[in-house]
mmCIF file of C-alpha atoms and ligand atoms in Angstrom:
data_model
loop_
_atom_site.group_PDB
_atom_site.id
_atom_site.type_symbol
_atom_site.label_atom_id
_atom_site.label_comp_id
_atom_site.label_asym_id
_atom_site.label_seq_id
_atom_site.Cartn_x
_atom_site.Cartn_y
_atom_site.Cartn_z
ATOM 1 C CA UNK Q 224 40.290 49.144 -3.499
ATOM 2 C CA UNK Q 225 39.238 45.972 -5.380
ATOM 3 C CA UNK Q 226 35.580 45.062 -5.929
ATOM 4 C CA UNK Q 227 34.232 42.901 -3.111
ATOM 5 C CA UNK Q 228 32.427 39.780 -4.369
ATOM 6 C CA UNK Q 229 32.058 37.132 -1.703
ATOM 7 C CA UNK Q 230 30.244 33.857 -1.158
ATOM 8 C CA UNK Q 231 29.285 33.193 2.442
ATOM 9 C CA UNK Q 232 27.939 29.784 3.415
ATOM 10 C CA UNK Q 233 25.858 29.931 6.595
ATOM 11 C CA UNK Q 234 25.225 26.742 8.577
ATOM 12 C CA UNK Q 235 23.698 25.808 11.909
ATOM 13 C CA UNK Q 236 21.303 23.301 13.359
ATOM 14 C CA UNK Q 237 17.537 23.608 12.735
ATOM 15 C CA UNK Q 238 15.959 26.489 14.621
ATOM 16 C CA UNK Q 239 19.231 28.181 15.617
ATOM 17 C CA UNK Q 240 18.277 31.283 13.608
ATOM 18 C CA UNK Q 241 20.173 31.174 10.269
ATOM 19 C CA UNK Q 242 17.315 32.520 8.145
ATOM 20 C CA UNK Q 243 16.401 35.171 10.743
ATOM 21 C CA UNK Q 244 19.977 36.429 11.069
ATOM 22 C CA UNK Q 245 20.426 36.463 7.289
ATOM 23 C CA UNK Q 246 17.291 38.546 6.752
ATOM 24 C CA UNK Q 247 18.684 41.194 9.081
ATOM 25 C CA UNK Q 248 22.182 41.010 7.555
ATOM 26 C CA UNK Q 249 20.711 41.467 4.077
ATOM 27 C CA UNK Q 250 18.820 44.629 5.078
ATOM 28 C CA UNK Q 251 21.934 46.016 6.691
ATOM 29 C CA UNK Q 252 24.075 45.326 3.602
ATOM 30 C CA UNK Q 253 21.439 46.767 1.256
ATOM 31 C CA UNK Q 254 21.379 50.031 3.206
ATOM 32 C CA UNK Q 255 25.166 50.144 2.815
ATOM 33 C CA UNK Q 256 24.814 49.842 -0.973
ATOM 34 C CA UNK Q 257 25.846 46.230 -1.509
ATOM 35 C CA UNK Q 258 24.135 43.894 -3.940
ATOM 36 C CA UNK Q 259 23.036 40.913 -1.870
ATOM 37 C CA UNK Q 260 21.479 37.605 -2.775
ATOM 38 C CA UNK Q 261 20.405 34.900 -0.341
ATOM 39 C CA UNK Q 262 20.237 31.423 -1.782
ATOM 40 C CA UNK Q 263 18.360 29.082 0.529
ATOM 41 C CA UNK Q 264 19.662 25.621 -0.380
ATOM 42 C CA UNK Q 265 16.553 23.996 1.109
ATOM 43 C CA UNK Q 266 14.286 26.157 -1.131
ATOM 44 C CA UNK Q 267 16.043 24.860 -4.238
ATOM 45 C CA UNK Q 268 15.821 21.253 -3.053
ATOM 46 C CA UNK Q 269 12.173 21.737 -2.138
ATOM 47 C CA UNK Q 270 11.273 23.216 -5.513
ATOM 48 C CA UNK Q 271 12.712 20.232 -7.350
ATOM 49 C CA UNK Q 272 11.256 17.619 -4.996
ATOM 50 C CA UNK Q 273 7.768 19.168 -5.097
ATOM 51 C CA UNK Q 274 7.881 19.061 -8.896
ATOM 52 C CA UNK Q 275 8.704 15.357 -8.678
ATOM 53 C CA UNK Q 276 5.838 14.860 -6.214
ATOM 54 C CA UNK Q 277 8.205 13.485 -3.566
ATOM 55 C CA UNK Q 278 7.513 15.965 -0.736
ATOM 56 C CA UNK Q 279 5.014 18.623 0.239
ATOM 57 C CA UNK Q 280 7.101 20.538 2.789
ATOM 58 C CA UNK Q 281 10.762 21.318 3.467
ATOM 59 C CA UNK Q 282 10.859 19.315 6.679
ATOM 60 C CA UNK Q 283 10.022 16.134 4.724
ATOM 61 C CA UNK Q 284 13.178 16.364 2.623
ATOM 62 C CA UNK Q 285 15.478 14.804 5.244
ATOM 63 C CA UNK Q 286 13.100 11.823 5.556
ATOM 64 C CA UNK Q 287 13.593 10.787 1.908
ATOM 65 C CA UNK Q 288 15.910 7.903 0.964
ATOM 66 C CA UNK Q 289 19.477 9.166 1.088
ATOM 67 C CA UNK Q 290 20.090 8.321 -2.566
ATOM 68 C CA UNK Q 291 17.406 10.806 -3.611
ATOM 69 C CA UNK Q 292 18.613 13.498 -1.202
ATOM 70 C CA UNK Q 293 22.169 13.079 -2.466
ATOM 71 C CA UNK Q 294 21.212 13.390 -6.137
ATOM 72 C CA UNK Q 295 19.133 16.509 -5.555
ATOM 73 C CA UNK Q 296 21.800 17.975 -3.276
ATOM 74 C CA UNK Q 297 24.435 17.741 -6.008
ATOM 75 C CA UNK Q 298 22.168 19.127 -8.727
ATOM 76 C CA UNK Q 299 21.257 22.079 -6.505
ATOM 77 C CA UNK Q 300 24.928 22.800 -5.756
ATOM 78 C CA UNK Q 301 25.669 22.914 -9.513
ATOM 79 C CA UNK Q 302 22.681 25.176 -10.101
ATOM 80 C CA UNK Q 303 23.829 27.561 -7.367
ATOM 81 C CA UNK Q 304 27.343 27.740 -8.882
ATOM 82 C CA UNK Q 305 25.805 28.544 -12.249
ATOM 83 C CA UNK Q 306 23.646 31.319 -10.745
ATOM 84 C CA UNK Q 307 26.523 32.871 -8.855
ATOM 85 C CA UNK Q 308 28.748 32.791 -11.937
ATOM 86 C CA UNK Q 309 26.008 34.352 -14.086
ATOM 87 C CA UNK Q 310 25.447 37.199 -11.638
ATOM 88 C CA UNK Q 311 28.792 37.921 -10.035
ATOM 89 C CA UNK Q 312 30.099 40.273 -12.736
ATOM 90 C CA UNK Q 313 26.798 42.044 -13.414
ATOM 91 C CA UNK Q 314 26.856 44.215 -10.324
ATOM 92 C CA UNK Q 315 29.136 46.177 -8.054
ATOM 93 C CA UNK Q 316 30.116 44.857 -4.654
ATOM 94 C CA UNK Q 317 28.102 41.674 -4.187
ATOM 95 C CA UNK Q 318 27.545 39.204 -1.393
ATOM 96 C CA UNK Q 319 26.046 35.776 -2.082
ATOM 97 C CA UNK Q 320 24.762 34.086 1.060
ATOM 98 C CA UNK Q 321 23.967 30.370 0.999
ATOM 99 C CA UNK Q 322 21.623 29.399 3.845
ATOM 100 C CA UNK Q 323 22.194 25.692 4.404
ATOM 101 C CA UNK Q 324 23.224 22.863 6.756
ATOM 102 C CA UNK Q 325 26.659 21.398 7.552
ATOM 103 C CA UNK Q 326 24.974 18.236 8.811
ATOM 104 C CA UNK Q 327 21.572 16.661 8.297
ATOM 105 C CA UNK Q 328 20.118 13.961 10.537
ATOM 106 C CA UNK Q 329 18.814 11.213 8.248
ATOM 107 C CA UNK Q 330 17.375 7.793 9.052
ATOM 108 C CA UNK Q 331 20.746 6.276 8.115
ATOM 109 C CA UNK Q 332 22.825 8.587 10.299
ATOM 110 C CA UNK Q 333 24.430 12.041 10.318
ATOM 111 C CA UNK Q 334 25.075 13.121 6.757
ATOM 112 C CA UNK Q 335 27.149 15.995 5.386
ATOM 113 C CA UNK Q 336 25.301 18.931 3.831
ATOM 114 C CA UNK Q 337 28.595 20.108 2.343
ATOM 115 C CA UNK Q 338 30.514 17.071 1.112
ATOM 116 C CA UNK Q 339 33.131 17.544 -1.610
ATOM 117 C CA UNK Q 340 30.605 17.157 -4.442
ATOM 118 C CA UNK Q 341 28.732 20.157 -3.017
ATOM 119 C CA UNK Q 342 31.327 22.442 -1.458
ATOM 120 C CA UNK Q 343 33.519 22.334 -4.576
ATOM 121 C CA UNK Q 344 30.685 24.090 -6.434
ATOM 122 C CA UNK Q 345 29.829 26.561 -3.675
ATOM 123 C CA UNK Q 346 33.479 27.572 -3.065
ATOM 124 C CA UNK Q 347 32.778 29.736 0.014
ATOM 125 C CA UNK Q 348 35.075 32.567 1.072
ATOM 126 C CA UNK Q 349 33.980 31.831 4.624
ATOM 127 C CA UNK Q 350 31.769 29.290 6.355
ATOM 128 C CA UNK Q 351 29.783 31.017 9.102
ATOM 129 C CA UNK Q 352 28.556 28.650 11.811
ATOM 130 C CA UNK Q 353 25.622 29.966 13.829
ATOM 131 C CA UNK Q 354 25.251 28.555 17.327
ATOM 132 C CA UNK Q 355 23.065 29.002 20.415
ATOM 133 C CA UNK Q 356 22.498 26.995 23.583
ATOM 134 C CA UNK Q 357 20.365 23.856 23.621
ATOM 135 C CA UNK Q 358 17.701 25.667 25.692
ATOM 136 C CA UNK Q 359 17.612 28.636 23.331
ATOM 137 C CA UNK Q 360 17.255 26.383 20.289
ATOM 138 C CA UNK Q 361 14.542 24.283 21.934
ATOM 139 C CA UNK Q 362 12.468 27.310 22.862
ATOM 140 C CA UNK Q 363 12.848 28.747 19.335
ATOM 141 C CA UNK Q 364 11.689 25.482 17.816
ATOM 142 C CA UNK Q 365 8.652 25.406 20.105
ATOM 143 C CA UNK Q 366 7.705 29.018 19.327
ATOM 144 C CA UNK Q 367 8.111 28.627 15.568
ATOM 145 C CA UNK Q 368 4.876 26.960 14.449
ATOM 146 C CA UNK Q 369 5.715 27.426 10.769
ATOM 147 C CA UNK Q 370 8.108 24.446 10.811
ATOM 148 C CA UNK Q 371 8.067 20.789 11.851
ATOM 149 C CA UNK Q 372 11.351 20.197 13.694
ATOM 150 C CA UNK Q 373 10.213 17.634 16.261
ATOM 151 C CA UNK Q 374 12.841 15.140 15.028
ATOM 152 C CA UNK Q 375 15.411 17.674 16.298
ATOM 153 C CA UNK Q 376 13.570 18.392 19.538
ATOM 154 C CA UNK Q 377 15.431 16.269 22.100
ATOM 155 C CA UNK Q 378 17.979 18.094 24.343
ATOM 156 C CA UNK Q 379 20.548 15.283 24.240
ATOM 157 C CA UNK Q 380 20.282 15.071 20.455
ATOM 158 C CA UNK Q 381 20.632 18.855 20.124
ATOM 159 C CA UNK Q 382 23.728 18.830 22.271
ATOM 160 C CA UNK Q 383 25.256 16.077 20.093
ATOM 161 C CA UNK Q 384 24.210 17.950 16.982
ATOM 162 C CA UNK Q 385 25.880 21.172 18.069
ATOM 163 C CA UNK Q 386 29.128 19.221 18.237
ATOM 164 C CA UNK Q 387 28.430 17.351 14.984
ATOM 165 C CA UNK Q 388 27.624 20.628 13.263
ATOM 166 C CA UNK Q 389 31.074 22.005 14.109
ATOM 167 C CA UNK Q 390 32.818 18.808 13.129
ATOM 168 C CA UNK Q 391 31.073 18.545 9.763
ATOM 169 C CA UNK Q 392 31.597 22.277 9.119
ATOM 170 C CA UNK Q 393 35.309 21.909 9.854
ATOM 171 C CA UNK Q 394 35.648 19.046 7.398
ATOM 172 C CA UNK Q 395 33.915 21.050 4.661
ATOM 173 C CA UNK Q 396 36.075 24.105 5.382
ATOM 174 C CA UNK Q 397 39.168 21.930 5.138
ATOM 175 C CA UNK Q 398 38.115 20.499 1.772
ATOM 176 C CA UNK Q 399 38.176 23.952 0.179
ATOM 177 C CA UNK Q 400 40.593 25.825 2.446
ATOM 178 C CA UNK Q 401 37.891 28.210 3.713
ATOM 179 C CA UNK Q 402 37.959 29.829 7.169
ATOM 180 C CA UNK Q 403 35.300 28.894 9.699
ATOM 181 C CA UNK Q 404 33.734 31.733 11.686
ATOM 182 C CA UNK Q 405 31.571 30.889 14.694
ATOM 183 C CA UNK Q 406 28.773 33.293 15.664
ATOM 184 C CA UNK Q 407 26.698 33.015 18.821
ATOM 185 C CA UNK Q 408 23.051 33.960 18.171
ATOM 186 C CA UNK Q 409 22.039 35.087 21.676
ATOM 187 C CA UNK Q 410 18.371 35.112 22.685
ATOM 188 C CA UNK Q 411 16.727 38.379 21.624
ATOM 189 C CA UNK Q 412 19.936 39.504 19.886
ATOM 190 C CA UNK Q 413 19.620 38.317 16.282
ATOM 191 C CA UNK Q 414 20.476 41.851 15.157
ATOM 192 C CA UNK Q 415 23.838 41.777 16.983
ATOM 193 C CA UNK Q 416 24.612 38.409 15.390
ATOM 194 C CA UNK Q 417 23.752 39.827 11.963
ATOM 195 C CA UNK Q 418 25.907 42.913 12.523
ATOM 196 C CA UNK Q 419 28.874 40.768 13.499
ATOM 197 C CA UNK Q 420 28.420 38.733 10.323
ATOM 198 C CA UNK Q 421 28.256 41.915 8.247
ATOM 199 C CA UNK Q 422 31.436 43.178 9.885
ATOM 200 C CA UNK Q 423 33.266 39.933 9.080
ATOM 201 C CA UNK Q 424 32.245 40.209 5.436
ATOM 202 C CA UNK Q 425 32.741 43.862 4.624
ATOM 203 C CA UNK Q 426 35.742 44.619 6.822
ATOM 204 C CA UNK Q 427 37.643 41.437 7.545
ATOM 205 C CA UNK Q 428 37.099 39.510 4.272
ATOM 206 C CA UNK Q 429 38.098 42.507 2.169
ATOM 207 C CA UNK Q 430 41.763 42.497 3.180
HETATM 208 P P1 ATP J 293 16.075 25.894 9.824
HETATM 209 O O1 ATP J 293 17.426 25.291 9.666
HETATM 210 O O2 ATP J 293 15.111 24.870 10.317
HETATM 211 O O3 ATP J 293 15.619 26.631 8.599
HETATM 212 P P2 ATP J 293 16.891 28.387 11.036
HETATM 213 O O4 ATP J 293 18.257 28.218 11.594
HETATM 214 O O5 ATP J 293 16.797 29.073 9.723
HETATM 215 O O6 ATP J 293 16.170 26.971 11.019
HETATM 216 P P3 ATP J 293 15.046 30.411 11.913
HETATM 217 O O7 ATP J 293 13.876 29.981 11.137
HETATM 218 O O8 ATP J 293 15.795 31.611 11.448
HETATM 219 O O9 ATP J 293 16.045 29.166 12.112
HETATM 220 O O10 ATP J 293 14.660 30.695 13.434
HETATM 221 C C1 ATP J 293 13.868 29.791 14.186
HETATM 222 C C2 ATP J 293 13.012 30.596 15.162
HETATM 223 O O11 ATP J 293 13.855 31.244 16.116
HETATM 224 C C3 ATP J 293 12.196 31.692 14.492
HETATM 225 O O12 ATP J 293 10.910 31.720 15.062
HETATM 226 C C4 ATP J 293 12.976 32.981 14.835
HETATM 227 O O13 ATP J 293 12.120 34.104 14.937
HETATM 228 C C5 ATP J 293 13.591 32.628 16.191
HETATM 229 N N1 ATP J 293 14.892 33.299 16.446
HETATM 230 C C6 ATP J 293 15.972 33.349 15.633
HETATM 231 N N2 ATP J 293 16.992 34.004 16.220
HETATM 232 C C7 ATP J 293 16.553 34.389 17.428
HETATM 233 C C8 ATP J 293 17.139 35.116 18.512
HETATM 234 N N3 ATP J 293 18.392 35.593 18.478
HETATM 235 N N4 ATP J 293 16.400 35.312 19.625
HETATM 236 C C9 ATP J 293 15.120 34.846 19.679
HETATM 237 N N5 ATP J 293 14.494 34.179 18.697
HETATM 238 C C10 ATP J 293 15.200 33.949 17.583
HETATM 239 P P1 AMP J 294 16.074 24.656 5.789
HETATM 240 O O1 AMP J 294 14.867 25.464 5.551
HETATM 241 O O2 AMP J 294 17.351 25.415 5.772
HETATM 242 O O3 AMP J 294 15.951 23.798 7.034
HETATM 243 O O4 AMP J 294 16.186 23.626 4.591
HETATM 244 C C1 AMP J 294 15.169 22.639 4.386
HETATM 245 C C2 AMP J 294 15.784 21.280 4.223
HETATM 246 O O5 AMP J 294 16.599 21.244 3.048
HETATM 247 C C3 AMP J 294 16.721 20.805 5.338
HETATM 248 O O6 AMP J 294 16.029 20.366 6.472
HETATM 249 C C4 AMP J 294 17.458 19.688 4.610
HETATM 250 O O7 AMP J 294 16.655 18.524 4.547
HETATM 251 C C5 AMP J 294 17.601 20.256 3.216
HETATM 252 N N1 AMP J 294 18.933 20.861 3.015
HETATM 253 C C6 AMP J 294 19.291 22.150 3.143
HETATM 254 N N2 AMP J 294 20.598 22.309 2.844
HETATM 255 C C7 AMP J 294 21.067 21.059 2.527
HETATM 256 C C8 AMP J 294 22.325 20.551 2.109
HETATM 257 N N3 AMP J 294 23.407 21.340 1.943
HETATM 258 N N4 AMP J 294 22.428 19.229 1.868
HETATM 259 C C9 AMP J 294 21.359 18.412 2.016
HETATM 260 N N5 AMP J 294 20.153 18.825 2.393
HETATM 261 C C10 AMP J 294 20.006 20.154 2.639
HETATM 262 MG MG1 MG J 295 15.992 28.500 7.861
#
């Protein structure tokens, strides 16, 4: 059987549970002997923007002028491609997860997290879209004091965003011919969501 090396882009609206689900998926894959790397797109943007003195926290990034966000976004995408290319042949079966956003709400409107100048570098084998209900997302945002997501805290906005998230994810998937896989992250069941994601990667993406 050929060596499995896959890039999985994970998207979903703020507070839906991407980072939580990925942490569990990583542990599961490690116990199965895979080499796994999670690249949090926001971490890379944050690192660069802190160095430039433009933000102090990750939730300030989407408030910056779009021109700045766009420039950093493209540089980060190139850097991620470089890292994946440098590491992909070093190990055995490897999974590269990219924890990111299909759509970002900016002051000038909904903006793609994966436009052509980004997705062409990431080249995902699958785009996994994590979803939950508006009520579930709202209660997760309220419980999670480590983040400032109040600009995403209105039920009507969240309902629009769930739709926008799918639409933007579909356009990105179309740009690179990647499949879109939708996962429902049920309340109290992040582990089940993670196990489904693992199954998609190690069983269904292999063939
Ligand atoms: P962001 O895009 O802002 O980084 P995210 O999608 O990565 O958000 P997380 O930080 O993973 O979201 O999760 C937000 C909160 O929801 C966390 O407090 C996490 O513990 C909780 N959470 C995630 N999944 C579930 C779940 N299935 N059931 C209950 N709580 C959950
Ligand atoms: P996160 O912790 O995933 O919410 O990421 C922090 C922030 O990074 C997000 O709120 C966005 O402002 C930014 N970000 C993450 N991924 C992207 C992307 N693909 N394009 C533009 N901005 C992004
Ligand atoms: Mg996160």
